[in-house]
């Protein structure tokens, strides 16, 4: 039987996993789709380099156009990452009528609309399950599993590096800098960790999830981003005392037609299922009007988990190919994008302050909250021996971001406050 | 535009939810599928009964054949439950070329193969996402999300009633009988709770999940079943002390080509994600060779969660209808069924014994384990003031079921053992 021919752009970690699965699980895949699936050509940077997974020399190429322009190739799997030249290759492959499977979150978050428009024009599939939360099939869950529901909230731990760092800080009482160093030594964090620790990687994934969940086109610029580099072990300790774990959460919310998407270190109630998600694991919590609370948990990265999602997409493309329906079941956003203002974004907040240790301080602070219309859930004040000041930790009730910003601006001007040590969103 | 016409068999809890979602989310559904979806006729037992959700009298019928034989109806949604007459209606609807969406786990577990064969013959879709774990899209996750992987283990908390009872027993130290009574009063348990508490409901769902995960045809008779009616508060207490929660787990396992499926009360390590799944929630843990550990969590029952899955299936059928590919992407088991023998099924066990309080007892007991080739992980012996005997709790290392059965047979004959209080499988 004629095999389905696949070109693989990239043979790094994920690309190697794709080869392992397609070739190792060939019998099972063939039973499901009715034809052999053959990885015909593989783009590599250097054909002569020795590799963990052996591929015959005549299948390797250093020239992407050997794949993109090969009329025998039906499907291009893009796992090289980055914006360019991946985008150029992908658009050219679509122009040539090839279907695409990609794990490229950067590209889909920044140029997804352009790529999907080209795919629609050419009746081609573009599947990108692996771009968010590695081995967790969250994209098909949002598109198909919850097609009937109206999603109101998506909260995700979608970056394994930062979750590893925060879990270690929480378990060991260690500092951010020490744990980051350790994560780098173990290969869990890049030598330049900026994209992970500053929340950009998570923001790209949340733009994709928000787009799918709310049927509108969200870009990276629509996501408010704050990373974990300012999270201190003291914050984690105070959080624990009040029953919270600090997690880098992506939160996409909708009320009526108004949405907001942000990524920020968040105090998550220990009773919430996301609080228990530790180490490099990812989890996406989805709240739908009809279904209520659901959560999807699994490995967020790594060779084999990510390749599982890539090859599941490949199977879906091949099934569509056999049925002649490629490009016909694409996700199309149909709602106008309406972003909430700072007046409309509401949540609880955790605020830690160092203040002068004298009478009347707490009264002044609580008065600022009252004037800004922010009511308080709990207040803990205690002397801090190490700093010769007092420390106050406050958890508010739901307040608008605008009100909280007014509170913080007032605090800057309030003489009794020495330092605003930290401000966290609170969930759960 | 011509609406897609749906007949609804049953207007109980789930049927009412289906009406609410199809009619309440009509705009969103239409945007996704390109046509209105209209519930044309609804089968009820008594047209004159007053209902929580109003349906015009001319859409109600007391005669299922008005739906099954109506040539204008494209899709039949079966939410009446039970084997007959649901099976007769479903087969007749398929014979008439209608596609089926069902939430009927009993029917799919017992007669799924026959129904799917008829569907294949008629090029019709039969979708049944709602039959397992209510609002969790676990069936599409196994069929599509993990199509590329080889699943080795599926563990499910797939019955909300028993999970509610066990959670309450654990939290409150209450007895099975008291909590069952309370669950019945709250409507979480039926007045005849047998199907839930004896594990039959969970067994049906595990037959379906095992069939999907291992690509073979598993029937209810292939599932070893033990319910929770013998779980005592003492077992739960001893479990907690050793770091376990008692859960009614469905476990489907594969090693090479050999599989086993069982449902039994299980001691789950508190660090395992399933241990934290409380109340009426469901969760399915899936282990794949490539993806590793994943877990899917959500509401296992209820009007709106279950209806979410039914209507998501309805959307999928309508999309297939528009593409002309119904019945073409069906799941077909392709592997021979090979069930493990008791010699091949291995797990850890928790055993609690009441024994004579005298010298040499523990030596005799541990000798039986040794003779049966079962090694021990931990042994706790303590006097039990309330029974004037000693109590011994043993956790084994991995042992075959056959070996454990030999141990228990020897124990029956051993004079120093007064009672074998309980035996649990151990996971996590």
Short mmCIF file of N, CA, C and O in Angstrom, two decimals, chain A residues 162-244:
data_model
loop_
_atom_site.label_atom_id
_atom_site.label_comp_id
_atom_site.label_asym_id
_atom_site.label_seq_id
_atom_site.Cartn_x
_atom_site.Cartn_y
_atom_site.Cartn_z
N UNK A 162 9.41 27.06 35.18
CA UNK A 162 9.04 27.91 36.32
C UNK A 162 8.32 27.09 37.38
O UNK A 162 8.48 27.36 38.58
N UNK A 163 7.53 26.09 36.97
CA UNK A 163 6.85 25.29 37.99
C UNK A 163 7.86 24.45 38.78
O UNK A 163 7.72 24.26 39.99
N UNK A 164 8.90 23.99 38.08
CA UNK A 164 9.97 23.27 38.77
C UNK A 164 10.63 24.18 39.80
O UNK A 164 10.84 23.81 40.96
N UNK A 165 10.95 25.40 39.39
CA UNK A 165 11.64 26.33 40.29
C UNK A 165 10.76 26.66 41.50
O UNK A 165 11.21 26.59 42.65
N UNK A 166 9.49 26.98 41.25
CA UNK A 166 8.61 27.35 42.37
C UNK A 166 8.35 26.16 43.29
O UNK A 166 8.27 26.32 44.52
N UNK A 167 8.24 24.96 42.73
CA UNK A 167 8.03 23.76 43.56
C UNK A 167 9.22 23.54 44.47
O UNK A 167 9.08 23.28 45.67
N UNK A 168 10.43 23.65 43.91
CA UNK A 168 11.65 23.48 44.70
C UNK A 168 11.77 24.55 45.78
O UNK A 168 12.15 24.26 46.93
N UNK A 169 11.48 25.79 45.41
CA UNK A 169 11.54 26.87 46.40
C UNK A 169 10.57 26.57 47.55
O UNK A 169 10.90 26.76 48.72
N UNK A 170 9.38 26.07 47.20
CA UNK A 170 8.37 25.78 48.22
C UNK A 170 8.78 24.60 49.09
O UNK A 170 8.65 24.64 50.31
N UNK A 171 9.31 23.55 48.45
CA UNK A 171 9.64 22.34 49.21
C UNK A 171 10.87 22.52 50.09
O UNK A 171 10.96 21.93 51.16
N UNK A 172 11.83 23.30 49.59
CA UNK A 172 13.12 23.37 50.28
C UNK A 172 13.40 24.70 50.94
O UNK A 172 14.45 24.88 51.55
N UNK A 173 12.48 25.66 50.80
CA UNK A 173 12.71 26.98 51.35
C UNK A 173 13.92 27.66 50.73
O UNK A 173 14.57 28.51 51.34
N UNK A 174 14.22 27.27 49.50
CA UNK A 174 15.42 27.80 48.83
C UNK A 174 15.11 29.09 48.10
O UNK A 174 13.96 29.42 47.86
N UNK A 175 16.17 29.82 47.73
CA UNK A 175 15.98 31.09 47.04
C UNK A 175 15.83 30.86 45.54
O UNK A 175 16.28 29.85 45.00
N UNK A 176 15.22 31.83 44.88
CA UNK A 176 15.04 31.78 43.43
C UNK A 176 16.37 31.56 42.72
O UNK A 176 16.49 30.68 41.85
N UNK A 177 17.38 32.33 43.10
CA UNK A 177 18.67 32.26 42.39
C UNK A 177 19.30 30.88 42.52
O UNK A 177 19.81 30.31 41.54
N UNK A 178 19.24 30.29 43.72
CA UNK A 178 19.84 28.97 43.93
C UNK A 178 19.13 27.90 43.11
O UNK A 178 19.76 27.03 42.49
N UNK A 179 17.80 27.96 43.11
CA UNK A 179 17.06 26.92 42.40
C UNK A 179 17.20 27.08 40.89
O UNK A 179 17.29 26.10 40.16
N UNK A 180 17.23 28.33 40.44
CA UNK A 180 17.43 28.55 38.99
C UNK A 180 18.75 27.93 38.55
O UNK A 180 18.82 27.22 37.54
N UNK A 181 19.80 28.18 39.33
CA UNK A 181 21.13 27.61 39.03
C UNK A 181 21.04 26.09 38.93
O UNK A 181 21.54 25.47 37.98
N UNK A 182 20.37 25.48 39.92
CA UNK A 182 20.24 24.03 39.94
C UNK A 182 19.45 23.54 38.72
O UNK A 182 19.83 22.54 38.08
N UNK A 183 18.36 24.26 38.37
CA UNK A 183 17.55 23.88 37.21
C UNK A 183 18.37 23.96 35.93
O UNK A 183 18.25 23.13 35.03
N UNK A 184 19.24 24.97 35.87
CA UNK A 184 20.11 25.10 34.69
C UNK A 184 21.08 23.93 34.62
O UNK A 184 21.30 23.35 33.56
N UNK A 185 21.66 23.55 35.77
CA UNK A 185 22.59 22.43 35.80
C UNK A 185 21.91 21.13 35.36
O UNK A 185 22.52 20.28 34.72
N UNK A 186 20.62 20.97 35.73
CA UNK A 186 19.89 19.73 35.41
C UNK A 186 19.29 19.76 34.00
O UNK A 186 18.71 18.77 33.55
N UNK A 187 19.43 20.91 33.32
CA UNK A 187 18.87 21.00 31.97
C UNK A 187 17.38 21.34 31.95
O UNK A 187 16.75 21.30 30.90
N UNK A 188 16.79 21.66 33.11
CA UNK A 188 15.38 22.07 33.15
C UNK A 188 15.20 23.54 32.79
O UNK A 188 14.09 23.98 32.54
N UNK A 189 16.30 24.31 32.86
CA UNK A 189 16.21 25.72 32.47
C UNK A 189 17.33 26.01 31.48
O UNK A 189 18.42 25.44 31.56
N UNK A 190 17.05 26.90 30.55
CA UNK A 190 18.04 27.28 29.54
C UNK A 190 19.12 28.16 30.18
O UNK A 190 18.90 28.76 31.23
N UNK A 191 20.27 28.26 29.49
CA UNK A 191 21.32 29.13 30.03
C UNK A 191 20.84 30.58 30.02
O UNK A 191 21.17 31.36 30.91
N UNK A 192 20.07 30.98 28.99
CA UNK A 192 19.34 32.25 29.08
C UNK A 192 17.88 31.91 29.37
O UNK A 192 17.12 31.57 28.47
N UNK A 193 17.50 32.01 30.64
CA UNK A 193 16.15 31.54 31.03
C UNK A 193 15.06 32.58 30.85
O UNK A 193 13.92 32.35 31.26
N UNK A 194 15.37 33.72 30.24
CA UNK A 194 14.44 34.86 30.23
C UNK A 194 13.03 34.48 29.78
O UNK A 194 12.05 34.81 30.44
N UNK A 195 12.95 33.79 28.63
CA UNK A 195 11.64 33.50 28.05
C UNK A 195 10.76 32.71 29.02
O UNK A 195 9.56 32.96 29.15
N UNK A 196 11.38 31.78 29.75
CA UNK A 196 10.61 31.01 30.74
C UNK A 196 10.31 31.83 31.98
O UNK A 196 9.15 32.00 32.36
N UNK A 197 11.36 32.34 32.63
CA UNK A 197 11.16 32.92 33.97
C UNK A 197 10.42 34.26 33.93
O UNK A 197 9.76 34.63 34.90
N UNK A 198 10.49 34.96 32.79
CA UNK A 198 9.75 36.22 32.71
C UNK A 198 8.33 36.02 32.20
O UNK A 198 7.59 36.99 31.95
N UNK A 199 7.94 34.76 32.00
CA UNK A 199 6.54 34.48 31.69
C UNK A 199 6.16 34.55 30.21
O UNK A 199 5.00 34.37 29.85
N UNK A 200 7.14 34.80 29.34
CA UNK A 200 6.81 34.99 27.91
C UNK A 200 6.36 33.69 27.26
O UNK A 200 5.43 33.67 26.46
N UNK A 201 7.04 32.59 27.62
CA UNK A 201 6.66 31.29 27.07
C UNK A 201 5.21 30.97 27.48
O UNK A 201 4.39 30.57 26.65
N UNK A 202 4.91 31.17 28.75
CA UNK A 202 3.54 30.91 29.23
C UNK A 202 2.54 31.85 28.56
O UNK A 202 1.41 31.44 28.22
N UNK A 203 2.94 33.09 28.32
CA UNK A 203 2.03 34.06 27.70
C UNK A 203 1.66 33.62 26.29
O UNK A 203 0.50 33.75 25.86
N UNK A 204 2.63 33.07 25.55
CA UNK A 204 2.34 32.60 24.18
C UNK A 204 1.31 31.48 24.23
O UNK A 204 0.37 31.44 23.44
N UNK A 205 1.49 30.57 25.19
CA UNK A 205 0.55 29.45 25.29
C UNK A 205 -0.84 29.94 25.70
O UNK A 205 -1.85 29.45 25.21
N UNK A 206 -0.89 30.94 26.60
CA UNK A 206 -2.19 31.45 27.04
C UNK A 206 -2.89 32.20 25.91
O UNK A 206 -4.13 32.19 25.82
N UNK A 207 -2.12 32.87 25.03
CA UNK A 207 -2.75 33.52 23.86
C UNK A 207 -3.43 32.46 23.00
O UNK A 207 -4.55 32.66 22.51
N UNK A 208 -2.77 31.31 22.84
CA UNK A 208 -3.35 30.22 22.04
C UNK A 208 -4.59 29.64 22.74
O UNK A 208 -5.65 29.48 22.14
N UNK A 209 -4.47 29.36 24.04
CA UNK A 209 -5.61 28.77 24.76
C UNK A 209 -6.80 29.74 24.83
O UNK A 209 -7.95 29.32 24.70
N UNK A 210 -6.51 31.02 25.06
CA UNK A 210 -7.59 32.01 25.12
C UNK A 210 -8.30 32.14 23.78
O UNK A 210 -9.53 32.23 23.71
N UNK A 211 -7.53 32.12 22.71
CA UNK A 211 -8.10 32.16 21.36
C UNK A 211 -9.08 31.00 21.16
O UNK A 211 -10.20 31.18 20.69
N UNK A 212 -8.63 29.80 21.56
CA UNK A 212 -9.47 28.61 21.37
C UNK A 212 -10.67 28.60 22.30
O UNK A 212 -11.78 28.26 21.90
N UNK A 213 -10.45 28.98 23.54
CA UNK A 213 -11.53 28.90 24.53
C UNK A 213 -12.61 29.93 24.31
O UNK A 213 -13.78 29.68 24.56
N UNK A 214 -12.18 31.12 23.84
CA UNK A 214 -13.14 32.22 23.74
C UNK A 214 -13.50 32.57 22.29
O UNK A 214 -14.15 33.58 22.03
N UNK A 215 -13.01 31.79 21.33
CA UNK A 215 -13.37 31.94 19.92
C UNK A 215 -13.07 33.32 19.39
O UNK A 215 -13.86 33.90 18.63
N UNK A 216 -11.95 33.90 19.83
CA UNK A 216 -11.55 35.21 19.33
C UNK A 216 -10.05 35.17 19.06
O UNK A 216 -9.39 34.20 19.44
N UNK A 217 -9.52 36.16 18.39
CA UNK A 217 -8.10 36.11 18.04
C UNK A 217 -7.26 36.89 19.04
O UNK A 217 -7.21 38.12 18.98
N UNK A 218 -6.62 36.19 19.93
CA UNK A 218 -5.77 36.86 20.92
C UNK A 218 -4.32 36.78 20.50
O UNK A 218 -3.84 35.71 20.10
N UNK A 219 -3.63 37.89 20.61
CA UNK A 219 -2.21 37.92 20.30
C UNK A 219 -1.41 38.04 21.58
O UNK A 219 -1.95 38.27 22.67
N UNK A 220 -0.08 37.90 21.43
CA UNK A 220 0.79 38.00 22.60
C UNK A 220 0.63 39.35 23.30
O UNK A 220 0.71 39.45 24.52
N UNK A 221 0.38 40.40 22.50
CA UNK A 221 0.24 41.75 23.06
C UNK A 221 -1.00 41.92 23.93
O UNK A 221 -1.12 42.90 24.67
N UNK A 222 -1.92 40.98 23.84
CA UNK A 222 -3.14 41.06 24.66
C UNK A 222 -2.94 40.44 26.04
O UNK A 222 -3.85 40.48 26.87
N UNK A 223 -1.78 39.83 26.26
CA UNK A 223 -1.53 39.13 27.52
C UNK A 223 -0.69 40.00 28.44
O UNK A 223 0.39 40.45 28.06
N UNK A 224 -1.20 40.27 29.63
CA UNK A 224 -0.44 40.98 30.66
C UNK A 224 0.54 39.98 31.27
O UNK A 224 0.12 38.93 31.73
N UNK A 225 1.82 40.29 31.28
CA UNK A 225 2.81 39.29 31.70
C UNK A 225 3.68 39.77 32.85
O UNK A 225 4.20 40.89 32.82
N UNK A 226 3.83 38.92 33.85
CA UNK A 226 4.80 39.16 34.91
C UNK A 226 5.45 37.81 35.25
O UNK A 226 4.75 36.80 35.40
N UNK A 227 6.74 37.78 35.35
CA UNK A 227 7.46 36.52 35.58
C UNK A 227 7.71 36.24 37.05
O UNK A 227 7.15 36.90 37.92
N UNK A 228 8.57 35.24 37.30
CA UNK A 228 8.77 34.79 38.68
C UNK A 228 10.08 35.28 39.29
O UNK A 228 10.40 34.93 40.43
N UNK A 229 10.85 36.13 38.55
CA UNK A 229 12.19 36.45 39.05
C UNK A 229 12.16 37.27 40.35
O UNK A 229 13.14 37.33 41.08
N UNK A 230 11.00 37.88 40.65
CA UNK A 230 10.89 38.64 41.90
C UNK A 230 10.26 37.84 43.04
O UNK A 230 10.04 38.38 44.13
N UNK A 231 9.90 36.58 42.79
CA UNK A 231 9.28 35.78 43.85
C UNK A 231 10.34 35.44 44.89
O UNK A 231 11.39 34.88 44.56
N UNK A 232 10.07 35.77 46.15
CA UNK A 232 11.06 35.51 47.21
C UNK A 232 10.64 34.31 48.04
O UNK A 232 9.47 33.94 48.07
N UNK A 233 11.63 33.74 48.74
CA UNK A 233 11.26 32.61 49.59
C UNK A 233 10.36 33.06 50.74
O UNK A 233 9.55 32.29 51.24
N UNK A 234 10.48 34.34 51.12
CA UNK A 234 9.60 34.86 52.18
C UNK A 234 8.13 34.86 51.70
O UNK A 234 7.24 34.50 52.46
N UNK A 235 7.91 35.26 50.44
CA UNK A 235 6.54 35.25 49.92
C UNK A 235 5.97 33.83 49.97
O UNK A 235 4.81 33.63 50.34
N UNK A 236 6.80 32.88 49.56
CA UNK A 236 6.33 31.49 49.55
C UNK A 236 6.01 31.03 50.95
O UNK A 236 4.98 30.39 51.20
N UNK A 237 6.85 31.42 51.90
CA UNK A 237 6.64 31.04 53.30
C UNK A 237 5.35 31.67 53.86
O UNK A 237 4.52 30.99 54.47
N UNK A 238 5.17 32.98 53.62
CA UNK A 238 3.94 33.63 54.08
C UNK A 238 2.73 33.04 53.41
O UNK A 238 1.68 32.86 54.04
N UNK A 239 2.85 32.74 52.12
CA UNK A 239 1.75 32.12 51.39
C UNK A 239 1.33 30.83 52.06
O UNK A 239 0.14 30.60 52.34
N UNK A 240 2.31 29.98 52.34
CA UNK A 240 2.04 28.69 52.98
C UNK A 240 1.28 28.87 54.28
O UNK A 240 0.33 28.15 54.57
N UNK A 241 1.73 29.83 55.09
CA UNK A 241 1.08 30.05 56.39
C UNK A 241 -0.39 30.38 56.23
O UNK A 241 -1.21 30.03 57.06
N UNK A 242 -0.69 31.10 55.15
CA UNK A 242 -2.09 31.48 54.93
C UNK A 242 -2.82 30.46 54.06
O UNK A 242 -3.99 30.67 53.69
N UNK A 243 -2.14 29.34 53.72
CA UNK A 243 -2.82 28.29 52.96
C UNK A 243 -2.72 28.44 51.45
O UNK A 243 -3.62 28.03 50.72
N UNK A 244 -1.62 29.00 50.95
CA UNK A 244 -1.44 29.17 49.51
C UNK A 244 -0.11 28.59 49.04
O UNK A 244 0.87 28.59 49.78
#
